[in-house]
Short mmCIF file of C-alpha atoms in Angstrom, two decimals:
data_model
loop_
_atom_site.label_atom_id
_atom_site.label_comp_id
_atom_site.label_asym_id
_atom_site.label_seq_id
_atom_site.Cartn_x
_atom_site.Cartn_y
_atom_site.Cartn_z
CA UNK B 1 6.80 26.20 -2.27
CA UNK B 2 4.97 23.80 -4.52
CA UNK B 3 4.24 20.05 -4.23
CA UNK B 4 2.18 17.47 -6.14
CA UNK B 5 -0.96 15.51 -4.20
CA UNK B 6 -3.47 13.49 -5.44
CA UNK B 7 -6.47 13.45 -3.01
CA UNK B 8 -8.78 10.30 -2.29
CA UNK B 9 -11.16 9.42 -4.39
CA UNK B 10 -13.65 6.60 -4.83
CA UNK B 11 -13.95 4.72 -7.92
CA UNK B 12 -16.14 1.92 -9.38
CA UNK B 13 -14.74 -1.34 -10.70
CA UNK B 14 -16.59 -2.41 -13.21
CA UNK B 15 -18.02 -6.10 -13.35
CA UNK B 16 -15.71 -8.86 -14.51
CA UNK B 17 -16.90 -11.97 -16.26
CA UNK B 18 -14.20 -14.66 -15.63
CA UNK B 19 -14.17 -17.54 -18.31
CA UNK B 20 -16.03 -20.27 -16.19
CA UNK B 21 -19.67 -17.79 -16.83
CA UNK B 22 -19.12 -16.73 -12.95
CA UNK B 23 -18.65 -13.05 -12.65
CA UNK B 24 -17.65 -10.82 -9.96
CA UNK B 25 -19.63 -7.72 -8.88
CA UNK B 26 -19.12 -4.31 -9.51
CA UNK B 27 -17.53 -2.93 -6.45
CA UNK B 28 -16.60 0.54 -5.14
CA UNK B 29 -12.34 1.65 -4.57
CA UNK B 30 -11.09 4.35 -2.69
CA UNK B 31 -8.03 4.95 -3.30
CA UNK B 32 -5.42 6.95 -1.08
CA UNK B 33 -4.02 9.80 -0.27
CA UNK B 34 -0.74 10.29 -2.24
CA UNK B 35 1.95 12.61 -3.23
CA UNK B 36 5.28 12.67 -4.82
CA UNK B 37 8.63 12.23 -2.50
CA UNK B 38 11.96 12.40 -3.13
CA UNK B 39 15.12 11.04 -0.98
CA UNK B 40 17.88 13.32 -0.77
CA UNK B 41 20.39 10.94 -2.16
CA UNK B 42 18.81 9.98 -5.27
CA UNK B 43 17.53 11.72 -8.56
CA UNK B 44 14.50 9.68 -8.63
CA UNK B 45 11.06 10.66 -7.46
CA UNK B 46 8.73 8.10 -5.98
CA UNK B 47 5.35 7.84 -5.13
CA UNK B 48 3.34 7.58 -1.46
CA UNK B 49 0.92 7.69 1.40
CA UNK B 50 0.37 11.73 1.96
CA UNK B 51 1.08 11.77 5.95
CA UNK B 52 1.53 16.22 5.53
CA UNK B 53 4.76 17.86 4.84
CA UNK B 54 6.41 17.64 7.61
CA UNK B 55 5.84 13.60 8.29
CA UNK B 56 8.52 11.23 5.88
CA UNK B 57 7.33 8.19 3.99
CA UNK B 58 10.14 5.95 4.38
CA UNK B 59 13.03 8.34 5.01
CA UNK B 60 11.56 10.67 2.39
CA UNK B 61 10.48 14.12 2.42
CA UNK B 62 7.31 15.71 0.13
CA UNK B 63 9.47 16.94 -2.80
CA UNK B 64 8.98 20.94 -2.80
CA UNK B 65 9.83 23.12 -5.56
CA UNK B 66 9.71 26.77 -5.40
CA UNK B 67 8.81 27.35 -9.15
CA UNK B 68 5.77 26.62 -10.65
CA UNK B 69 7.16 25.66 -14.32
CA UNK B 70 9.55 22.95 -12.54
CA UNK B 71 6.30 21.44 -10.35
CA UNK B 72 4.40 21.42 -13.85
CA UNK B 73 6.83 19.54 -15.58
CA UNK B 74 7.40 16.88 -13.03
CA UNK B 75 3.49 16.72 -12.75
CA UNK B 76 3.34 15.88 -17.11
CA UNK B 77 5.98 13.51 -16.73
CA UNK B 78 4.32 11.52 -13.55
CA UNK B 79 1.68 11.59 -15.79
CA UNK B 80 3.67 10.24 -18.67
CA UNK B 81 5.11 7.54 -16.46
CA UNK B 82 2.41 5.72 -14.36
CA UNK B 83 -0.95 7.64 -15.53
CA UNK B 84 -2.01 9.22 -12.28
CA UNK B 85 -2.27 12.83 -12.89
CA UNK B 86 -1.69 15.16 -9.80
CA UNK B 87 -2.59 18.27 -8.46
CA UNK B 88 -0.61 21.24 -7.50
CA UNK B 89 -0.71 22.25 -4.02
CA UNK B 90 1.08 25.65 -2.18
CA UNK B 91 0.92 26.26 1.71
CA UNK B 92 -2.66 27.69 0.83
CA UNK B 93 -4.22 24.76 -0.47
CA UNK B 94 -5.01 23.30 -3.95
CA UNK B 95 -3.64 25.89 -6.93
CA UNK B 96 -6.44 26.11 -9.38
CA UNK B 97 -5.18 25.09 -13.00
#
């Protein structure tokens, strides 16, 4: 079975001038630990804190296919829709694409 994940990672912000000449720092962001869910009474697939496959974020289960073409697709349209791009995971680990 097949699921997407997108691991922490830390990011800088850049600086930001604001219009008064004050600016705020650059700053580091870590971001979390996320994959894609999907409740069993609706078509749509959301977003969320990765707690493993077994925990539920909010009554929701880690959406598992067991075909790789169907995990790809729903990775390039995640991608399409909010610009976070995913990574496939199996049992094993990360799959290498």
């Amino acid at each position: 079975m097949y699921y997407l994940r997108k691991e922490p990672e830390e990011r800088a912000i850049p600086e930001i001038v604001k219009t008064d000449d004050t600016s705020i720092p650059e700053r580091k962001f870590m971001s979390d630990d996320r994959a894609i869910y999907k409740h069993h009474d609706f078509s749509r697939f959301y977003r969320g804190s990765f707690k493993g496959l077994t925990e539920k974020h909010q009554g929701m289960k880690v959406y598992q296919y067991k075909t790789l073409k169907r995990i790809i697709e729903l990775r390039e349209s995640m991608y399409q829709y909010c610009g976070e791009y995913f990574d496939i995971y199996d049992e094993n680990g990360k799959v290498a694409f």
